[in-house]
PDB file of C-alpha atoms in Angstrom:
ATOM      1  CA  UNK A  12      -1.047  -4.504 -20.483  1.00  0.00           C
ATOM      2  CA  UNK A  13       0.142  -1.957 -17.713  1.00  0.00           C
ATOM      3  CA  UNK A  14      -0.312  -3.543 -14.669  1.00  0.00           C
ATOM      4  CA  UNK A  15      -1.431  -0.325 -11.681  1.00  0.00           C
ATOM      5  CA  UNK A  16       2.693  -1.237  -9.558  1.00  0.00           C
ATOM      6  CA  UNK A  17       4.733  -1.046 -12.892  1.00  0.00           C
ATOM      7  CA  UNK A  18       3.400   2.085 -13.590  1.00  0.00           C
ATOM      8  CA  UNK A  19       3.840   3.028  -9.867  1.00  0.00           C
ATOM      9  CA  UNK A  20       7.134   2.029 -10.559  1.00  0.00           C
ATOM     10  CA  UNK A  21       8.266   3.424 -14.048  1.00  0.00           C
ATOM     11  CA  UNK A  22       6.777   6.943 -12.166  1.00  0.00           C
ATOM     12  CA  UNK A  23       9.457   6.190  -9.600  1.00  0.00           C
ATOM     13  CA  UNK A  24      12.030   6.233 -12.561  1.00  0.00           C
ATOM     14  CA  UNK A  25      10.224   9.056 -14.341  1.00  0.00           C
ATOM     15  CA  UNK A  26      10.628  11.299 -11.476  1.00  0.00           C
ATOM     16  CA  UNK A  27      14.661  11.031 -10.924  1.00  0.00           C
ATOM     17  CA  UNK A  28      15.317   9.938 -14.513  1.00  0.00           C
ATOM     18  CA  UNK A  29      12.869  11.108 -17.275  1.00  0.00           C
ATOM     19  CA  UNK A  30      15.413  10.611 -19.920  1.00  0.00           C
ATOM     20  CA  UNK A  31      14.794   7.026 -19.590  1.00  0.00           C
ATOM     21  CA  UNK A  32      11.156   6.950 -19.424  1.00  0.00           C
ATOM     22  CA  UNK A  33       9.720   7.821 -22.477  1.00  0.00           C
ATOM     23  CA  UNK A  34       6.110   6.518 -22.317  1.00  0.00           C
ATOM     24  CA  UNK A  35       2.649   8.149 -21.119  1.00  0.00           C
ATOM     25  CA  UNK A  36       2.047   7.365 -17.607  1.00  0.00           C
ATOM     26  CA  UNK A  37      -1.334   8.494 -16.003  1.00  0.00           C
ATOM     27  CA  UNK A  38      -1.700  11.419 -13.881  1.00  0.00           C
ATOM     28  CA  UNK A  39      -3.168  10.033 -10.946  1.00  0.00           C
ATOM     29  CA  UNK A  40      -1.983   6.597  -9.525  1.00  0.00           C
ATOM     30  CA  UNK A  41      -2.438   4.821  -6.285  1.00  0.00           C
ATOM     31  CA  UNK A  42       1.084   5.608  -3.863  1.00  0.00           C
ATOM     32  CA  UNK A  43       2.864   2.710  -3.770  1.00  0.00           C
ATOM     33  CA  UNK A  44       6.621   4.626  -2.622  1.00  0.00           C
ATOM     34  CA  UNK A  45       6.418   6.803   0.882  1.00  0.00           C
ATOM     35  CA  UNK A  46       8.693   9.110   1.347  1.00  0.00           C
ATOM     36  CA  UNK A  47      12.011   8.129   3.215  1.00  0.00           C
ATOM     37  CA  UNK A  48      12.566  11.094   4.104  1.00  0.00           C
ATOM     38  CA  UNK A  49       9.394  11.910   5.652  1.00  0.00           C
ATOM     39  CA  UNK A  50      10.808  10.870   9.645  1.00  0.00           C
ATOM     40  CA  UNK A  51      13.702  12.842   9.589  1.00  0.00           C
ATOM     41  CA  UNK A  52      12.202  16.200   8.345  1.00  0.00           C
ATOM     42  CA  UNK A  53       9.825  15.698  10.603  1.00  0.00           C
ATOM     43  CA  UNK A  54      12.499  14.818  13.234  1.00  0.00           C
ATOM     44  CA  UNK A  55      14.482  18.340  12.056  1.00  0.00           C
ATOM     45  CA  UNK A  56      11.350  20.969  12.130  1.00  0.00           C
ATOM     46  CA  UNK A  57      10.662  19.646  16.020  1.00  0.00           C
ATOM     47  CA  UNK A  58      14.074  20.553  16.835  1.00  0.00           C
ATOM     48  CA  UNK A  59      14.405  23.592  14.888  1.00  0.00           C
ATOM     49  CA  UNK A  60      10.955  24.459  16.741  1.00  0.00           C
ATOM     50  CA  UNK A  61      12.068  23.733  19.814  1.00  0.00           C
ATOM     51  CA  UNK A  62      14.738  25.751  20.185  1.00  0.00           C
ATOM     52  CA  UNK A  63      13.190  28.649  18.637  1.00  0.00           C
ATOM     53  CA  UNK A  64      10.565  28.100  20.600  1.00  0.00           C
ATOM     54  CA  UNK A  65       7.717  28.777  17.775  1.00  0.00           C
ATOM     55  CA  UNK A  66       4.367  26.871  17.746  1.00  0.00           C
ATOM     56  CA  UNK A  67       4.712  23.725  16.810  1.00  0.00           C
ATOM     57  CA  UNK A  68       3.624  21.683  13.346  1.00  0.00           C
ATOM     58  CA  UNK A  69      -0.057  20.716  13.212  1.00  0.00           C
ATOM     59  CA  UNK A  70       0.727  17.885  11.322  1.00  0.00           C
ATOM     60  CA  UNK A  71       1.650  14.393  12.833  1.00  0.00           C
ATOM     61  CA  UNK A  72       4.289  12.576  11.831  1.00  0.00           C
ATOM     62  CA  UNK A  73       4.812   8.536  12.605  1.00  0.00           C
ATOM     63  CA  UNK A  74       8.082   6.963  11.029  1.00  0.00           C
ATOM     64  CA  UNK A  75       6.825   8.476   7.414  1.00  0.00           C
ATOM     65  CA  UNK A  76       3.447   8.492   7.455  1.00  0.00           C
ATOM     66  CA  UNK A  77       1.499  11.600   7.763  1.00  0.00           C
ATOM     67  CA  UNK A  78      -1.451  11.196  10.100  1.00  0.00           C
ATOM     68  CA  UNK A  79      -3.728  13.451  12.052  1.00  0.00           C
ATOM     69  CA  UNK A  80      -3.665  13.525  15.708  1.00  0.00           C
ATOM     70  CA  UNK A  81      -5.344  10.552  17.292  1.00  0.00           C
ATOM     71  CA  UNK A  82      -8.943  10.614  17.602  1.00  0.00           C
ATOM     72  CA  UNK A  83      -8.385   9.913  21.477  1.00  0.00           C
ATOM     73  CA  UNK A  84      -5.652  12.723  22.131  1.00  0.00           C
ATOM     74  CA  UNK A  85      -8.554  15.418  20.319  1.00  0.00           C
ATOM     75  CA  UNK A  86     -11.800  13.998  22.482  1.00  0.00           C
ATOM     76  CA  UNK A  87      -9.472  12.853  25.877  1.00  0.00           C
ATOM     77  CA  UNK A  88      -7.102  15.027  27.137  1.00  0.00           C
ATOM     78  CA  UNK A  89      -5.600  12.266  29.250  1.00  0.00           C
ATOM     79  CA  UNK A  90      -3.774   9.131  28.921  1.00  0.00           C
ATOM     80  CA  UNK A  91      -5.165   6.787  30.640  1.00  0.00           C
ATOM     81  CA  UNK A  92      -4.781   2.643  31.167  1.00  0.00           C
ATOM     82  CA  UNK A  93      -8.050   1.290  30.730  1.00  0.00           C
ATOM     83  CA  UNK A  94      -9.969  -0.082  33.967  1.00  0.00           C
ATOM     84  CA  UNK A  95      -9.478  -3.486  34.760  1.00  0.00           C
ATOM     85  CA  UNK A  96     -13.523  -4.838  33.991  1.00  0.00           C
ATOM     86  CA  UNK A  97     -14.806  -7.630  31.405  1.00  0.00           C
ATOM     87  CA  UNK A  98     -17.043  -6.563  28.912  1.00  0.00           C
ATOM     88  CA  UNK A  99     -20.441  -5.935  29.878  1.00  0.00           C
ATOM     89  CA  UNK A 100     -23.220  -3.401  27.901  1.00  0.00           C
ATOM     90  CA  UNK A 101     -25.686  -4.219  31.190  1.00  0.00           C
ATOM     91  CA  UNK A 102     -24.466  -3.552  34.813  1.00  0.00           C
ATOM     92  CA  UNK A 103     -27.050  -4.283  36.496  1.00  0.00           C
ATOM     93  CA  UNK A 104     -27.103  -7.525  34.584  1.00  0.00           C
ATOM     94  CA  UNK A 105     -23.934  -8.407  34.829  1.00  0.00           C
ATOM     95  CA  UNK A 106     -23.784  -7.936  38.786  1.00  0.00           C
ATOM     96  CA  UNK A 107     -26.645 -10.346  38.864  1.00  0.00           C
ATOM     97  CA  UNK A 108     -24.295 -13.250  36.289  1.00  0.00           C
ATOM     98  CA  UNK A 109     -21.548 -12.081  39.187  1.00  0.00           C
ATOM     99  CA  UNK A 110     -23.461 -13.277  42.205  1.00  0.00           C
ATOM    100  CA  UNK A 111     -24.291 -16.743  39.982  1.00  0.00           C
ATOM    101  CA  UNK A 112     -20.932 -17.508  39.025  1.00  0.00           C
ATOM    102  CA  UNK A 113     -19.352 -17.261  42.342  1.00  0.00           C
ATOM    103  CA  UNK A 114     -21.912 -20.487  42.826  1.00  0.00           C
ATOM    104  CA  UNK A 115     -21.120 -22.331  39.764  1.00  0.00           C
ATOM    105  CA  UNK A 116     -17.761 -24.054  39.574  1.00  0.00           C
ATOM    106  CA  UNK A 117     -17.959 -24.167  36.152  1.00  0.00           C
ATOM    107  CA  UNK A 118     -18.156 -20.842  34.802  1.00  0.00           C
ATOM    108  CA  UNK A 119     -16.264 -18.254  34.814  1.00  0.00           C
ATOM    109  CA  UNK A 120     -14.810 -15.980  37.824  1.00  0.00           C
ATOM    110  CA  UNK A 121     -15.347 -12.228  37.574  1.00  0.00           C
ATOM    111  CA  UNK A 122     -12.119 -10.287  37.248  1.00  0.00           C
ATOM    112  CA  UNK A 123     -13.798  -7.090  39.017  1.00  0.00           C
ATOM    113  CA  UNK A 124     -13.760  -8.911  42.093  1.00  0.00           C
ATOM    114  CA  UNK A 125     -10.554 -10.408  42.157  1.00  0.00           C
ATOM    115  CA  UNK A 126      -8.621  -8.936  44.930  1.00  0.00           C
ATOM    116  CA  UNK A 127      -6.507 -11.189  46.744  1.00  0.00           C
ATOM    117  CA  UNK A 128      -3.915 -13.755  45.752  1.00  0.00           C
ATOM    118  CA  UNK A 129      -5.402 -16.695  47.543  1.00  0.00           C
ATOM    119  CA  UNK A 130      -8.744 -16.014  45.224  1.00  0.00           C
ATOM    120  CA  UNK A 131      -6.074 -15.972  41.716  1.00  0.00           C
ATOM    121  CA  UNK A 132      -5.163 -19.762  43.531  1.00  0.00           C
ATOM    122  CA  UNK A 133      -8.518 -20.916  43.596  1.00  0.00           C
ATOM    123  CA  UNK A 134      -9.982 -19.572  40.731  1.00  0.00           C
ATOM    124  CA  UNK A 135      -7.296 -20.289  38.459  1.00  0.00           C
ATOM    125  CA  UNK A 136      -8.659 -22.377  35.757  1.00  0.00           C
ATOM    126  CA  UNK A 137     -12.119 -19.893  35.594  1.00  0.00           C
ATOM    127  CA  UNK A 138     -10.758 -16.172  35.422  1.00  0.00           C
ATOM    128  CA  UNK A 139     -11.008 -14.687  31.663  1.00  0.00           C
ATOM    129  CA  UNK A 140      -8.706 -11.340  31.041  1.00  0.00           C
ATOM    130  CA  UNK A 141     -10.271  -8.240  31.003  1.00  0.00           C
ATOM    131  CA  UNK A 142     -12.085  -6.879  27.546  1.00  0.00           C
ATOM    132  CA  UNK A 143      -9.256  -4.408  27.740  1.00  0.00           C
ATOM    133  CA  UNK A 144      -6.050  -5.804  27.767  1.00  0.00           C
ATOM    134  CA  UNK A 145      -3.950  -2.621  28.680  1.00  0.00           C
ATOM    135  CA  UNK A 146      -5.732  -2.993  32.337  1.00  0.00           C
ATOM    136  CA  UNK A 147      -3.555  -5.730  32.736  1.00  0.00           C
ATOM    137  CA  UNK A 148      -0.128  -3.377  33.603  1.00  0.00           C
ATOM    138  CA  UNK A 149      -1.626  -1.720  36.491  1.00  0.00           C
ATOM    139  CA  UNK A 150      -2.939  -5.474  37.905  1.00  0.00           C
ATOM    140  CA  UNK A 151      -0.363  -7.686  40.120  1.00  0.00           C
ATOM    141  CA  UNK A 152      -2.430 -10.462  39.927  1.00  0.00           C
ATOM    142  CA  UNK A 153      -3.717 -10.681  36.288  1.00  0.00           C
ATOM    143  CA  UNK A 154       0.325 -10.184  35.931  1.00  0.00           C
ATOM    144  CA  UNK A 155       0.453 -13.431  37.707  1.00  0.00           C
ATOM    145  CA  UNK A 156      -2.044 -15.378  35.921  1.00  0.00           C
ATOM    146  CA  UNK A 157      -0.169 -14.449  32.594  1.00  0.00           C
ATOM    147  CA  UNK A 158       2.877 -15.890  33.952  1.00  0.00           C
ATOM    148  CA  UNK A 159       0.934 -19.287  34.227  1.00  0.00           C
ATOM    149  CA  UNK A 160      -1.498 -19.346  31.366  1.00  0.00           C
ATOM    150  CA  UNK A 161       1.103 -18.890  28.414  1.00  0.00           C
ATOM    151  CA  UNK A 162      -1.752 -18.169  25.601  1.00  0.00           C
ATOM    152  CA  UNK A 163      -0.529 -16.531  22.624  1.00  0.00           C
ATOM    153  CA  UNK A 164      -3.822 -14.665  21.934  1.00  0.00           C
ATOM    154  CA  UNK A 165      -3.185 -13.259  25.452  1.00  0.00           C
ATOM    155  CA  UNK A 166       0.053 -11.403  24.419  1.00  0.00           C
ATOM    156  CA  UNK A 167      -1.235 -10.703  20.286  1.00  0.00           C
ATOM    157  CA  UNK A 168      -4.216  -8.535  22.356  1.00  0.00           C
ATOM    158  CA  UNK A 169      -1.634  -6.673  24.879  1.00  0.00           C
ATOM    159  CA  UNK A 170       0.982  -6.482  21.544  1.00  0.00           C
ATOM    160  CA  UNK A 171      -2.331  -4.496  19.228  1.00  0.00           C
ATOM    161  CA  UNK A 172      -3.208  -1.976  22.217  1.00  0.00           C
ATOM    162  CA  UNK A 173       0.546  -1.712  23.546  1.00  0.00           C
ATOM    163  CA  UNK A 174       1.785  -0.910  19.912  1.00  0.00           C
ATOM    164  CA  UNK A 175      -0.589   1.457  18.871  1.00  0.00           C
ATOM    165  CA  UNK A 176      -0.657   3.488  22.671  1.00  0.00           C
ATOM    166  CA  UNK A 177       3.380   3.574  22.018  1.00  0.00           C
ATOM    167  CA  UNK A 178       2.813   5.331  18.567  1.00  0.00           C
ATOM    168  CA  UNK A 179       0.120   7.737  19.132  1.00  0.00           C
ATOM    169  CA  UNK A 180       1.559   9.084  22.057  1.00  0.00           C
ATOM    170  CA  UNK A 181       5.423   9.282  21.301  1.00  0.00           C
ATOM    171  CA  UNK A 182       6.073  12.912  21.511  1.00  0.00           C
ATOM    172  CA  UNK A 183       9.279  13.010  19.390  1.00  0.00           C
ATOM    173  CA  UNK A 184       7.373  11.195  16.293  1.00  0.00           C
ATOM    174  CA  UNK A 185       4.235  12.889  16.527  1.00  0.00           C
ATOM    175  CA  UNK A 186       5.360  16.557  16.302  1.00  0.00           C
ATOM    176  CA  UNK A 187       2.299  18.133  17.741  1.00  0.00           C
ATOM    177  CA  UNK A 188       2.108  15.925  21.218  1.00  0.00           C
ATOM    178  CA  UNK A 189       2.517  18.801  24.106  1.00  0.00           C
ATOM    179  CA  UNK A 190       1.691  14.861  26.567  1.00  0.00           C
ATOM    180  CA  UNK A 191       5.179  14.163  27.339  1.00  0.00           C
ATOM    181  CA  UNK A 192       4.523  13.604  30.852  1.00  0.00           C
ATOM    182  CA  UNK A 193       1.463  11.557  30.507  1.00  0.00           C
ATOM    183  CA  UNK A 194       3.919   9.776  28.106  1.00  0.00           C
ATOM    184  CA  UNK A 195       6.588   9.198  30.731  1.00  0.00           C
ATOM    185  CA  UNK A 196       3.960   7.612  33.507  1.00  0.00           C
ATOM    186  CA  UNK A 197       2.632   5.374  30.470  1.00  0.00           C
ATOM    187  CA  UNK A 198       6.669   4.127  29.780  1.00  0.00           C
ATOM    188  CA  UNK A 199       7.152   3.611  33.382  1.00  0.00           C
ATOM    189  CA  UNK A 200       3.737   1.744  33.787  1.00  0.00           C
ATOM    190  CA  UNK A 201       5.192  -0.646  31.316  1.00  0.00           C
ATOM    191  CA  UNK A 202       8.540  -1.122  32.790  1.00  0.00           C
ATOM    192  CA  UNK A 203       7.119  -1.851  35.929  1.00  0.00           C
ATOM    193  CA  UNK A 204       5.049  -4.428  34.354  1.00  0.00           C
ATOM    194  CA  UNK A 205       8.491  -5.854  32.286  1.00  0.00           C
ATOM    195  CA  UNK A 206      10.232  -5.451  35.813  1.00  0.00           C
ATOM    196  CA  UNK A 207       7.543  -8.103  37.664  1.00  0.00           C
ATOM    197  CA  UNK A 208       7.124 -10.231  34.607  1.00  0.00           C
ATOM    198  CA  UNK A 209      11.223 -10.856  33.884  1.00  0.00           C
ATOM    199  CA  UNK A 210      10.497 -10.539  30.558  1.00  0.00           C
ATOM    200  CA  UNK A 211      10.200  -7.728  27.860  1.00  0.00           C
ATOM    201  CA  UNK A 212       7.290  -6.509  25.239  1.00  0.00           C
ATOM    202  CA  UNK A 213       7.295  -7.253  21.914  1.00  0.00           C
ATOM    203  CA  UNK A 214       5.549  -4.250  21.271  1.00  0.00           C
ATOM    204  CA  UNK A 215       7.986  -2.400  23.545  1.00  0.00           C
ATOM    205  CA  UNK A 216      10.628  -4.247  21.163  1.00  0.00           C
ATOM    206  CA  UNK A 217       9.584  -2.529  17.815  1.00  0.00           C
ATOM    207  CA  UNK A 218       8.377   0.697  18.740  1.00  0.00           C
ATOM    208  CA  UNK A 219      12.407   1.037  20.134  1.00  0.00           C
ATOM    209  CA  UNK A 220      13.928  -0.263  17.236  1.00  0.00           C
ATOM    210  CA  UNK A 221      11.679   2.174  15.174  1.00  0.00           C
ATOM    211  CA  UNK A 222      12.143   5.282  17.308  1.00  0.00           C
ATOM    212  CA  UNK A 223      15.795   5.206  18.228  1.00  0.00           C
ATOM    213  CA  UNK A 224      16.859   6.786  14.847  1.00  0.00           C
ATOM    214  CA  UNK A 225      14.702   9.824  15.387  1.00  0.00           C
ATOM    215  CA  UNK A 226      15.288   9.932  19.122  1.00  0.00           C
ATOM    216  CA  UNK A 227      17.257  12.914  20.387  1.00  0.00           C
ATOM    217  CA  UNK A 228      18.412  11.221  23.580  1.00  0.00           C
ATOM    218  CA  UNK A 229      16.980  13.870  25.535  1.00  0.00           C
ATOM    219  CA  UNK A 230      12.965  13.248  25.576  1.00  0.00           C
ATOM    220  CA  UNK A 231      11.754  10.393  28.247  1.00  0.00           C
ATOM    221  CA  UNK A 232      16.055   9.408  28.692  1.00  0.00           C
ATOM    222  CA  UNK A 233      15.493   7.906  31.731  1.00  0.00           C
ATOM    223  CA  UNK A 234      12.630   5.996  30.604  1.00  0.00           C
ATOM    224  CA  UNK A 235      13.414   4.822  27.268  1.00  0.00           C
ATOM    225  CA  UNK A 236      16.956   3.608  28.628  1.00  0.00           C
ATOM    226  CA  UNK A 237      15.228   1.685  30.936  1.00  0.00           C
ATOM    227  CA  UNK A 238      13.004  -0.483  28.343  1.00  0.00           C
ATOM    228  CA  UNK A 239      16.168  -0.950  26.409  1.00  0.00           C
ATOM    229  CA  UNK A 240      17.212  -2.796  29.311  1.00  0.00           C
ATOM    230  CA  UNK A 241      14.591  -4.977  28.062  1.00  0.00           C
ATOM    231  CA  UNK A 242      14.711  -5.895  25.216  1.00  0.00           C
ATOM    232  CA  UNK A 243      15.184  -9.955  24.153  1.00  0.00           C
ATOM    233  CA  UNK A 244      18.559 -10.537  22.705  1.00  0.00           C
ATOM    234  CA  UNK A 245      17.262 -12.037  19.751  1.00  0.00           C
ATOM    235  CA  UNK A 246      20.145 -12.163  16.983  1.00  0.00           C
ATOM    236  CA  UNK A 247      23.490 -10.266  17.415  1.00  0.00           C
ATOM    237  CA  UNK A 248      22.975  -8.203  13.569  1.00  0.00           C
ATOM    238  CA  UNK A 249      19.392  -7.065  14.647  1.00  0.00           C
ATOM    239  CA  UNK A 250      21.121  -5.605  18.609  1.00  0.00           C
ATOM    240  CA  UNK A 251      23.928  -4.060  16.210  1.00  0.00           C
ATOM    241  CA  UNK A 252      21.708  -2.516  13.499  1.00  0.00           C
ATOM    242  CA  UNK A 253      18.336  -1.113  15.477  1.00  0.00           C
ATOM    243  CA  UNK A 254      20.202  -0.624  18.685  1.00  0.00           C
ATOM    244  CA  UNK A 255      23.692  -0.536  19.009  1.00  0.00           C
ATOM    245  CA  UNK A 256      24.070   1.890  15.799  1.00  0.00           C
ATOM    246  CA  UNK A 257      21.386   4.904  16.519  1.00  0.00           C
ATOM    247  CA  UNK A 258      22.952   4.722  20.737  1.00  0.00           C
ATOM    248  CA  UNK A 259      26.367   5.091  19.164  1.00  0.00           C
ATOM    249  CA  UNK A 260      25.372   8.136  17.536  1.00  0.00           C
ATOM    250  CA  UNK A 261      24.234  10.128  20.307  1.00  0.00           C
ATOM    251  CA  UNK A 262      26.904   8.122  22.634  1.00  0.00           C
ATOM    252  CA  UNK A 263      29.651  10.185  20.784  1.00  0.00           C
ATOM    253  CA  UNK A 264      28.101  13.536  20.625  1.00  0.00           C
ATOM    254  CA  UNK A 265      26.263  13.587  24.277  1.00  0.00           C
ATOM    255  CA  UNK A 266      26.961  14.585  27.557  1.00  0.00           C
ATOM    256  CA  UNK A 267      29.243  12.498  30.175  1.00  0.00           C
ATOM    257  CA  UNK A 268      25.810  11.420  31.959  1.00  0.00           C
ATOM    258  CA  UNK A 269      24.421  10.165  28.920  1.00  0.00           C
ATOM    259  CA  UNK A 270      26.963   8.037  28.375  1.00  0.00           C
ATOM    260  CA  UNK A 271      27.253   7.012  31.802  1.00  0.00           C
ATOM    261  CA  UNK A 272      23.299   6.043  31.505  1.00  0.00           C
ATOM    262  CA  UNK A 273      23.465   4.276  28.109  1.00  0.00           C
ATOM    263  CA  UNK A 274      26.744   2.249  29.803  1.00  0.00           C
ATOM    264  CA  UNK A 275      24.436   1.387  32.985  1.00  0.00           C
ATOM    265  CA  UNK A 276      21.008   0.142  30.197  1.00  0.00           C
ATOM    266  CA  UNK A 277      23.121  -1.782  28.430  1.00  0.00           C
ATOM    267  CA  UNK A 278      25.124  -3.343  31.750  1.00  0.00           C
ATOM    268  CA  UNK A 279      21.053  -4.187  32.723  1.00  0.00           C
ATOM    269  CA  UNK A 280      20.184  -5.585  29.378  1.00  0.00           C
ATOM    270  CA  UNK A 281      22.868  -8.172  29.574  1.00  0.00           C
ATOM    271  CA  UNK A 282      21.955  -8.948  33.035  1.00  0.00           C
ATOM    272  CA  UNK A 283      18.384  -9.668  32.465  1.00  0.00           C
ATOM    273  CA  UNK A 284      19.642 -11.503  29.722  1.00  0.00           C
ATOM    274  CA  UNK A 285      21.767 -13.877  31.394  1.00  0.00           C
ATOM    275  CA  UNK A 286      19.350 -14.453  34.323  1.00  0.00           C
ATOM    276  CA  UNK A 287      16.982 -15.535  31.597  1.00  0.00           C
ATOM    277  CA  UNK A 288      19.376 -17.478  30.099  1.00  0.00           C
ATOM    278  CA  UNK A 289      20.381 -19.472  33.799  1.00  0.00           C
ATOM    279  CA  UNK A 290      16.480 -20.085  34.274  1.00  0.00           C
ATOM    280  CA  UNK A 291      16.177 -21.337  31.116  1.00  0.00           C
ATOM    281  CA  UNK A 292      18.756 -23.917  30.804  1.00  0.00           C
ATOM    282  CA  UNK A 293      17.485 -25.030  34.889  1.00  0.00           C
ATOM    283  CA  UNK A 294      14.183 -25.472  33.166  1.00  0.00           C
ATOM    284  CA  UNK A 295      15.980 -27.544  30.711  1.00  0.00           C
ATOM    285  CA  UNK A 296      18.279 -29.472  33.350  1.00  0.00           C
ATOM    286  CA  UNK A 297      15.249 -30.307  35.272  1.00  0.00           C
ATOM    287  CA  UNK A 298      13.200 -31.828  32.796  1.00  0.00           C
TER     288      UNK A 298
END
């Protein structure tokens, strides 16, 4: 019988080919196909609103998919990096496990009261990261400790929270996002915390390479040029497809200083990337 993604996908056919559909298909199916064109309408009405200067669209817009404004943005005016705390429904209680760990070797070391370096030395092997990972960007220290404790589950929980702050709040995706400042702090929060670390986000990595073809080299320049310097040099057709190809685009058609700042990123990106190169082959020579 019909199976629910062949008829999703005879539709498909039925829509820019009905000639060579002949059957019955049902009325109402499950989506299987977004729009493709969804981004760069989206993209088109911003401008067009801009410059006009008209309200802008109610509707958000993320890379195709239609979405109302983020439950956070509508209750919290403000974005804001979560406080750096473990997570605790008692405080009173949880004071009270504070002053008993500090005597027990064995369990773990509050993060609210580390302060100093010499206390991330000694309590090395009993910290725990926070209950919100994002708390982490703002924190020197808890920046060190994830230098030495490489845990995968560490960067998947900074990745989850990193990826979807970098969504909600991009104003050139989400038409209706009047936060570009807030925006700008968050982006240079998180190349500050690139910057001490030597290394980029994966998160960082992928919202770029999503939101470079609908960038309009204008909104957070300074910024976003600056997290392209970056960015891992994974594979040379990946650089060339989600980076090299939308930069060219506005490269051609933008200002002097534009390309003057796009020349200076990408002079940084293969800097950082040689320096990690050098350590990593003295890692290698050393062992």
């Amino acid at each position: 019988g019909m199976q629910s993604h062949l008829q999703a996908l005879l539709s498909l056919y039925k829509l820019f080919c009905p000639e060579q559909v002949t059957i019955t298909l049902p009325g109402k199916m499950k989506t299987y196909f977004k729009n493709s064109e969804g981004p760069w309408k989206a993209a088109i009405t911003a401008v067009r609103q801009r410059n006009q200067g008209t309200s802008p669209l109610s509707q958000a817009v993320f890379l195709g998919t239609s979405q109302p404004q983020s439950r956070k943005r509508k209750w919290n005016a403000q974005l804001v990096i979560p406080a750096c705390s473990t997570n605790t429904n008692n405080p009173e209680e949880e004071r009270e496990k504070n002053r008993v760990y500090l005597h027990r070797t064995n369990e773990f070391f509050p993060v609210e009261q580390l302060q100093t370096f010499p206390q991330l030395l000694q309590n090395l092997h009993r910290l725990e990261f926070p209950s919100q990972m994002g708390s982490v960007l703002t924190n020197p220290l808890l920046l060190h400790y994830m230098n030495c404790v490489k845990d995968e589950s560490i960067y998947l929980r900074l990745y989850y929270w990193m990826g979807q702050v970098l969504q909600e709040e991009c104003t050139w995706c989400v038409v209706d996002n009047s936060y570009e400042e807030e925006f700008k702090s968050f982006l240079e929060t998180v190349y500050k915390a690139e910057c001490f670390l030597q290394e980029g986000f994966s998160a960082c990595e992928e919202f770029l390479y999503k939101t470079l073809p609908l960038w309009d080299g204008f909104c957070c320049r300074s910024e976003i040029l600056r997290l392209v310097s970056w960015i891992p040099l994974s594979s040379c057709s990946d650089i060339k497809s989600y980076l090299y190809d939308p930069l060219a685009q506005l490269f051609f058609t933008s200002s002097v200083y534009f390309k003057c700042s796009v020349l200076e990123s990408l002079k940084e990106l293969l800097q950082n990337w040689l320096n990690c190169n050098v350590i990593q082959v003295d890692s290698e020579v050393s062992l």
